[in-house]
Structures are given as C-alpha cells and as structure tokens.
Tab-separated table of C-alpha atoms and ligand atoms in Angstrom:
chain	number	residue	atom	x	y	z
A	17	MET	CA	0.047	0.307	0.184
A	18	ASP	CA	1.067	3.581	-0.264
A	19	LYS	CA	0.425	6.807	0.395
A	20	ALA	CA	-2.145	7.295	-2.400
A	21	LYS	CA	-4.095	4.201	-1.050
A	22	ARG	CA	-3.880	5.708	2.932
A	23	ARG	CA	-6.669	7.926	4.426
A	24	ALA	CA	-5.905	11.631	4.482
A	25	VAL	CA	-6.850	13.140	7.815
A	26	ILE	CA	-7.231	16.883	8.294
A	27	ALA	CA	-8.127	18.192	11.742
A	28	GLY	CA	-8.677	20.817	13.530
A	29	ASN	CA	-7.832	20.979	17.304
A	30	TRP	CA	-9.636	24.364	18.946
A	31	LYS	CA	-8.017	23.723	21.806
A	32	MET	CA	-10.266	25.742	24.427
A	33	ASN	CA	-11.472	27.923	22.290
A	34	ASN	CA	-15.025	28.821	20.548
A	35	THR	CA	-17.818	28.357	22.442
A	36	ALA	CA	-21.177	26.796	21.354
A	37	ALA	CA	-21.914	30.121	19.269
A	38	ASP	CA	-18.000	30.943	17.776
A	39	ALA	CA	-18.779	27.340	17.539
A	40	THR	CA	-21.651	27.061	15.140
A	41	ALA	CA	-19.994	30.502	13.562
A	42	LEU	CA	-17.039	28.703	12.735
A	43	ILE	CA	-18.249	25.467	11.407
A	44	ASN	CA	-20.737	27.509	9.245
A	45	ALA	CA	-18.014	29.426	7.983
A	46	ILE	CA	-15.905	26.175	6.935
A	47	LYS	CA	-19.066	24.638	5.294
A	48	ALA	CA	-19.118	28.136	2.919
A	49	GLU	CA	-15.828	27.758	2.289
A	50	LEU	CA	-15.755	23.900	1.057
A	51	ALA	CA	-19.328	25.039	-0.721
A	52	GLY	CA	-18.747	23.249	-4.108
A	53	LYS	CA	-15.456	21.402	-3.684
A	54	ASP	CA	-15.062	18.214	-4.355
A	55	THR	CA	-13.266	16.918	-0.734
A	56	SER	CA	-13.892	13.286	-0.962
A	57	TYR	CA	-10.154	12.645	-0.412
A	58	CYS	CA	-9.775	13.420	2.589
A	59	GLU	CA	-11.451	13.441	6.324
A	60	ILE	CA	-12.352	16.685	7.950
A	61	ILE	CA	-12.823	16.921	11.494
A	62	ALA	CA	-13.293	19.988	14.043
A	63	GLY	CA	-11.726	18.905	17.588
A	64	VAL	CA	-13.859	20.861	19.596
A	65	PRO	CA	-14.315	21.639	23.863
A	66	PHE	CA	-17.000	19.435	25.735
A	67	THR	CA	-19.218	22.094	25.611
A	68	SER	CA	-19.617	23.142	21.943
A	69	ILE	CA	-19.442	19.895	20.875
A	70	ALA	CA	-23.386	19.746	19.909
A	71	ALA	CA	-23.789	23.468	18.569
A	72	ALA	CA	-20.828	21.534	16.419
A	73	LYS	CA	-22.240	18.816	15.110
A	74	ALA	CA	-25.742	20.314	14.596
A	75	ALA	CA	-24.135	23.101	12.506
A	76	ALA	CA	-21.741	19.695	11.027
A	77	GLU	CA	-25.029	17.896	9.833
A	78	GLY	CA	-25.371	17.708	5.972
A	79	SER	CA	-21.459	18.127	5.762
A	80	ASN	CA	-18.527	15.815	5.476
A	81	ILE	CA	-16.659	17.630	8.783
A	82	LYS	CA	-16.743	15.291	11.762
A	83	ILE	CA	-16.760	15.972	15.385
A	84	SER	CA	-14.205	15.361	17.669
A	85	ALA	CA	-13.492	16.406	21.413
A	86	GLN	CA	-10.070	16.262	22.774
A	87	ASN	CA	-9.849	14.419	26.254
A	88	ILE	CA	-11.421	11.245	27.680
A	89	HIS	CA	-11.134	9.403	30.857
A	90	TRP	CA	-10.755	5.972	31.073
A	91	ALA	CA	-13.120	4.955	33.913
A	92	GLU	CA	-16.669	4.105	32.999
A	93	LYS	CA	-18.387	6.246	35.587
A	94	GLY	CA	-17.240	7.343	39.515
A	95	ALA	CA	-15.647	9.674	41.891
A	96	PHE	CA	-13.380	11.769	39.033
A	97	THR	CA	-15.060	15.047	39.178
A	98	GLY	CA	-14.438	16.859	35.840
A	99	GLU	CA	-14.043	14.808	33.581
A	100	ILE	CA	-15.865	13.187	31.036
A	101	SER	CA	-16.435	9.310	29.575
A	102	GLY	CA	-16.893	7.870	26.597
A	103	ALA	CA	-20.551	7.093	26.715
A	104	MET	CA	-20.583	10.005	28.036
A	105	LEU	CA	-19.126	11.238	24.615
A	106	LYS	CA	-20.148	8.912	22.790
A	107	GLU	CA	-24.372	10.112	23.471
A	108	ALA	CA	-22.881	13.684	22.566
A	109	GLY	CA	-22.545	12.363	19.142
A	110	VAL	CA	-18.617	13.096	19.012
A	111	GLU	CA	-17.274	10.377	16.260
A	112	TYR	CA	-13.137	11.236	17.235
A	113	VAL	CA	-11.494	11.412	20.924
A	114	ILE	CA	-7.906	13.346	20.077
A	115	ILE	CA	-5.701	12.085	23.276
A	116	GLY	CA	-2.611	12.680	24.822
A	117	HIS	CA	-2.055	16.085	23.089
A	118	SER	CA	1.490	17.739	24.799
A	119	GLU	CA	-0.631	20.136	26.532
A	120	ARG	CA	-2.864	17.432	28.069
A	121	ARG	CA	1.391	15.704	29.163
A	122	GLN	CA	2.637	19.095	30.240
A	123	TYR	CA	-0.451	20.823	32.906
A	124	PHE	CA	-2.558	17.593	33.216
A	125	GLY	CA	0.286	15.486	34.271
A	126	GLU	CA	-0.869	13.042	31.283
A	127	THR	CA	1.426	9.976	30.760
A	128	ASP	CA	1.817	7.410	28.850
A	129	ASN	CA	0.118	5.089	30.776
A	130	THR	CA	-2.846	7.155	31.312
A	131	VAL	CA	-2.949	8.319	27.251
A	132	ASN	CA	-3.044	4.087	26.685
A	133	ALA	CA	-6.157	3.720	29.374
A	134	ARG	CA	-7.917	6.404	28.115
A	135	VAL	CA	-6.922	5.200	24.292
A	136	LYS	CA	-8.779	1.978	25.359
A	137	ALA	CA	-11.988	3.776	26.682
A	138	ALA	CA	-12.318	5.251	23.778
A	139	LEU	CA	-12.123	2.051	20.807
A	140	ALA	CA	-14.005	0.481	23.590
A	141	ASN	CA	-16.987	3.274	23.564
A	142	GLY	CA	-17.278	3.059	19.865
A	143	LEU	CA	-14.565	6.394	19.066
A	144	LYS	CA	-12.193	6.674	16.940
A	145	VAL	CA	-8.575	8.504	18.291
A	146	ILE	CA	-6.176	10.977	17.315
A	147	LEU	CA	-3.232	9.462	19.638
A	148	CYS	CA	-0.814	12.546	19.601
A	149	VAL	CA	2.637	11.657	20.329
A	150	GLY	CA	6.382	13.645	20.358
A	151	GLU	CA	9.377	15.119	21.512
A	152	VAL	CA	9.995	18.424	23.885
A	153	LEU	CA	12.913	20.713	22.089
A	154	GLU	CA	15.000	19.252	24.850
A	155	GLN	CA	14.386	15.581	23.856
A	156	ARG	CA	15.306	16.984	20.056
A	157	GLU	CA	18.724	18.831	21.421
A	158	GLN	CA	19.454	15.161	22.786
A	159	GLY	CA	19.506	13.896	19.442
A	160	ILE	CA	16.565	11.305	21.507
A	161	THR	CA	13.560	11.912	19.214
A	162	GLU	CA	13.638	8.952	18.089
A	163	GLU	CA	13.252	6.702	21.078
A	164	ILE	CA	11.347	8.870	22.745
A	165	VAL	CA	8.263	8.923	20.427
A	166	SER	CA	8.907	4.827	19.545
A	167	MET	CA	8.504	4.335	23.653
A	168	GLN	CA	5.420	6.838	23.327
A	169	THR	CA	4.160	4.890	20.521
A	170	LYS	CA	4.856	1.816	22.410
A	171	VAL	CA	2.969	2.242	26.153
A	172	ASP	CA	0.470	4.203	24.194
A	173	LEU	CA	-0.515	1.110	22.256
A	174	LEU	CA	-0.070	-1.092	24.795
A	175	GLY	CA	-2.297	-3.905	24.511
A	176	ILE	CA	-4.343	-2.242	21.289
A	177	PRO	CA	-4.815	-5.247	18.890
A	178	ALA	CA	-4.369	-5.266	15.610
A	179	GLU	CA	-7.756	-5.258	13.825
A	180	GLU	CA	-8.445	-2.100	16.882
A	181	MET	CA	-5.639	-0.032	14.487
A	182	LYS	CA	-8.378	1.383	11.562
A	183	ASN	CA	-9.853	3.375	14.178
A	184	ILE	CA	-6.801	4.577	15.480
A	185	ILE	CA	-4.682	8.087	13.837
A	186	ILE	CA	-1.511	8.630	14.746
A	187	ALA	CA	-0.208	12.083	15.112
A	188	TYR	CA	3.319	13.548	15.622
A	189	GLU	CA	3.577	16.715	16.833
A	190	PRO	CA	7.096	18.125	18.011
A	191	VAL	CA	6.131	20.074	20.776
A	192	TRP	CA	8.611	23.071	19.942
A	193	ALA	CA	6.477	23.577	17.122
A	194	ILE	CA	3.017	23.403	19.042
A	195	GLY	CA	1.796	27.193	18.816
A	196	THR	CA	5.683	28.668	18.325
A	197	GLY	CA	5.211	29.453	14.614
A	198	LYS	CA	8.259	26.712	14.396
A	199	THR	CA	7.089	24.768	12.121
A	200	ALA	CA	9.341	21.478	11.241
A	201	THR	CA	10.706	21.228	7.875
A	202	ALA	CA	9.348	19.376	5.761
A	203	ASP	CA	12.043	16.708	5.891
A	204	GLN	CA	12.004	16.528	9.909
A	205	ALA	CA	8.449	15.601	10.258
A	206	GLU	CA	8.809	13.058	7.708
A	207	GLU	CA	11.734	10.968	8.925
A	208	VAL	CA	9.730	11.141	12.501
A	209	CYS	CA	6.738	9.687	11.053
A	210	ALA	CA	8.545	7.269	9.043
A	211	ILE	CA	9.845	6.205	12.567
A	212	ILE	CA	6.340	5.924	14.020
A	213	ARG	CA	5.323	4.451	10.644
A	214	GLY	CA	8.501	1.489	11.507
A	215	VAL	CA	7.392	0.872	14.954
A	216	LEU	CA	4.298	0.576	13.718
A	217	ALA	CA	5.339	-2.187	11.172
A	218	LYS	CA	6.952	-3.876	14.300
A	219	LEU	CA	3.966	-3.985	16.691
A	220	TYR	CA	1.575	-4.988	14.145
A	221	GLY	CA	2.936	-5.679	10.758
A	222	ALA	CA	3.642	-4.029	7.262
A	223	ASP	CA	0.054	-4.226	6.007
A	224	VAL	CA	-1.432	-2.575	9.615
A	225	ALA	CA	1.552	0.108	9.172
A	226	GLU	CA	1.338	0.341	5.870
A	227	ALA	CA	-2.676	1.481	6.386
A	228	THR	CA	-2.461	4.001	9.369
A	229	THR	CA	-3.045	7.567	9.251
A	230	ILE	CA	-0.641	9.425	10.684
A	231	GLN	CA	-0.716	13.467	10.963
A	232	TYR	CA	1.660	15.854	10.952
A	233	GLY	CA	1.009	18.387	13.510
A	234	GLY	CA	2.782	21.775	14.698
A	235	SER	CA	2.175	24.931	13.598
A	236	MET	CA	0.928	23.458	10.257
A	237	ASN	CA	-0.728	26.852	7.814
A	238	ALA	CA	-1.705	27.709	4.949
A	239	GLY	CA	1.678	28.101	3.664
A	240	ASN	CA	3.443	25.601	4.760
A	241	ALA	CA	0.495	22.660	3.958
A	242	ALA	CA	1.354	21.922	0.422
A	243	GLU	CA	5.239	20.726	1.451
A	244	LEU	CA	4.449	18.734	4.486
A	245	LEU	CA	1.698	17.336	3.095
A	246	SER	CA	3.831	16.225	-0.139
A	247	LYS	CA	5.679	14.014	1.962
A	248	LYS	CA	5.464	10.255	1.776
A	249	ASN	CA	4.615	9.370	5.431
A	250	VAL	CA	2.876	12.122	6.107
A	251	ASP	CA	-0.966	11.483	5.487
A	252	GLY	CA	-2.402	14.767	7.102
A	253	GLY	CA	-2.516	17.225	9.216
A	254	LEU	CA	-3.419	18.416	13.466
A	255	ILE	CA	-3.871	22.218	13.103
A	256	GLY	CA	-4.360	24.251	16.237
A	257	GLY	CA	-4.008	27.987	15.941
A	258	ALA	CA	-4.992	27.857	11.799
A	259	SER	CA	-8.682	25.613	12.273
A	260	LEU	CA	-10.081	28.769	14.221
A	261	LYS	CA	-9.895	30.434	11.041
A	262	ALA	CA	-12.189	29.044	8.160
A	263	PRO	CA	-10.502	30.189	5.247
A	264	ASP	CA	-6.802	28.968	6.380
A	265	PHE	CA	-8.414	25.572	7.709
A	266	VAL	CA	-9.758	25.409	4.367
A	267	LYS	CA	-6.652	26.342	2.437
A	268	ILE	CA	-5.102	23.697	4.242
A	269	ILE	CA	-7.801	20.908	3.296
A	270	ASP	CA	-7.309	22.173	-0.642
A	271	ALA	CA	-3.720	21.351	0.127
A	272	ALA	CA	-4.250	17.478	1.045
A	273	ALA	CA	-6.056	17.191	-2.485
A	274	GLN	CA	-2.449	16.094	-4.159
B	7	LIG	P1	-0.080	24.399	16.082
B	7	LIG	O1	-1.221	24.614	15.030
B	7	LIG	O2	-1.518	26.367	16.861
B	7	LIG	O3	0.895	25.275	16.495
B	7	LIG	O4	-0.696	23.429	17.088
B	7	LIG	C1	-1.108	22.741	16.840
B	7	LIG	C2	-1.031	21.531	17.602
B	7	LIG	O5	-1.257	21.342	18.496
B	7	LIG	C3	-2.773	20.789	17.180
B	7	LIG	O6	-3.172	19.194	18.496
C-alpha cells in the first residue's frame, strides 16, 4: 500500500477556544468555504471543547465535517470530578477523540500509561482516536527523538490489538513546534512519521503500518501545508491556530488534495 491509498485526514484542534455560538459560526464558515468543492479525498475533523460539541454537531450536519472531543476519561463512570466518560462522548455524538496531546501531558499530568488507558476507553466505546506523540525541544537537542517517539507509540498502544488500528490515527506533534510558529521542516516531519510507521510495522506488521494514517501537527498553516503533506509518510495534519480561521483551514484541506 502506498500513501495514495491511505486516508488523508485534516483535523482542527480548537483547544480551549470557541463557545457553542462561536462553534456554530466557525463550522458554518468552513461549510461556506467548502461549498462546491469535492473533498472526498480527505476526512475533515473539528476537535471542539466538550461544551461546544452539540452546537458543532448540529452545524456540521449534512456536511462531511466530523466532530472530535479533546479528551476522555479511562473509567466508565465514578468519582472523577470534572472528567468526561466514553459513554458521555458517544451519547454527545462525537466520532473521534484526541488523546495524549502534549498540552494534556504538560499541564495536566498525562502520562503514557494514562494515555494508554484513555485509548482503550475510547475504543471500548466505539470512538476513533487521534493519538498524539512528540518530543520536547531538549529531547530533540539530545538526539533522542527516535527513542522518545518510539516509546510513546509503544506504551500508548500497549494491549491494543491490530484489528483496532483502523480506528486509530497517530499525530506526530513535536512539542517545540506547537503554537510557536516554528514548524518542523517537511524533512523533519517525514523522518519522524516514518519512524512511527516503522514502530507500527514492528508491533502490528507491514500491512497495518502501511494502512495507518499519520498526521503532522505543529504550526501547520495555509502556507506550509502543501510541502508538509507532500511527504510520503505525512498523511494529514492536526492543526491548532490555523484551524480557527475558516479560510486558512480550508486552504490546508485544499493542500491535502495532491
Ligand atoms: P498549532 O497549529 O497552533 O501549532 O497547534 C498544533 C497542535 O497542537 C494541534 O494539536
């Protein structure tokens, strides 16, 4: 299988932006920008805050924009104040959930073990996963990017069977490139996405590795998306800042057409 046969996936991670009213307006603006375009070559996802899920879903109806949450708890239910379960997300109608984003790891004590537990909870509830991995600047400078990203991929996927991998997208997000305007070069993105695919091949065999969508995330924008997405192992993007503006987000979707 080659890149052309993998699903291109362009996903916005809105982070803690957009109230329900804002979500409606942004989805409507994206729909207007997409009007008349054939976007069947890629999957389009908006990763929205919990409280904006209902509004985003309603606004996206009739379009091919799918809605994602940005976190999930690993337990089915119980005394976990402030958390949201898989069943709750499923009921709210999301199709995807972003798990293990570096901001969760950095600010909320997320570890590879809790990421792994959350991935299992998502799959158990019939949700698809965008699993984020990536090194921090010190790790890149120490030359241990390969080790870090390989370890994250292995631990985050521990106990996940091969047949579930069709429900998992991996997002390579170098932490030093997130929200900094400092994008990885296309070659850097390609190198690490290829490393991740190599880890998947070891874990699950070549067929699963070749079929898995691997995104790049980190200051991807309308100007640099085409070059990043031209790389053999970069199958899509997970976009923060540029996903908050409909024209920019749609330019990135356009760039995935190649
Ligand atoms: P930016 O595109 O704002 O750098 O954010 C990337 C990201 O964290 C997506 O999950």
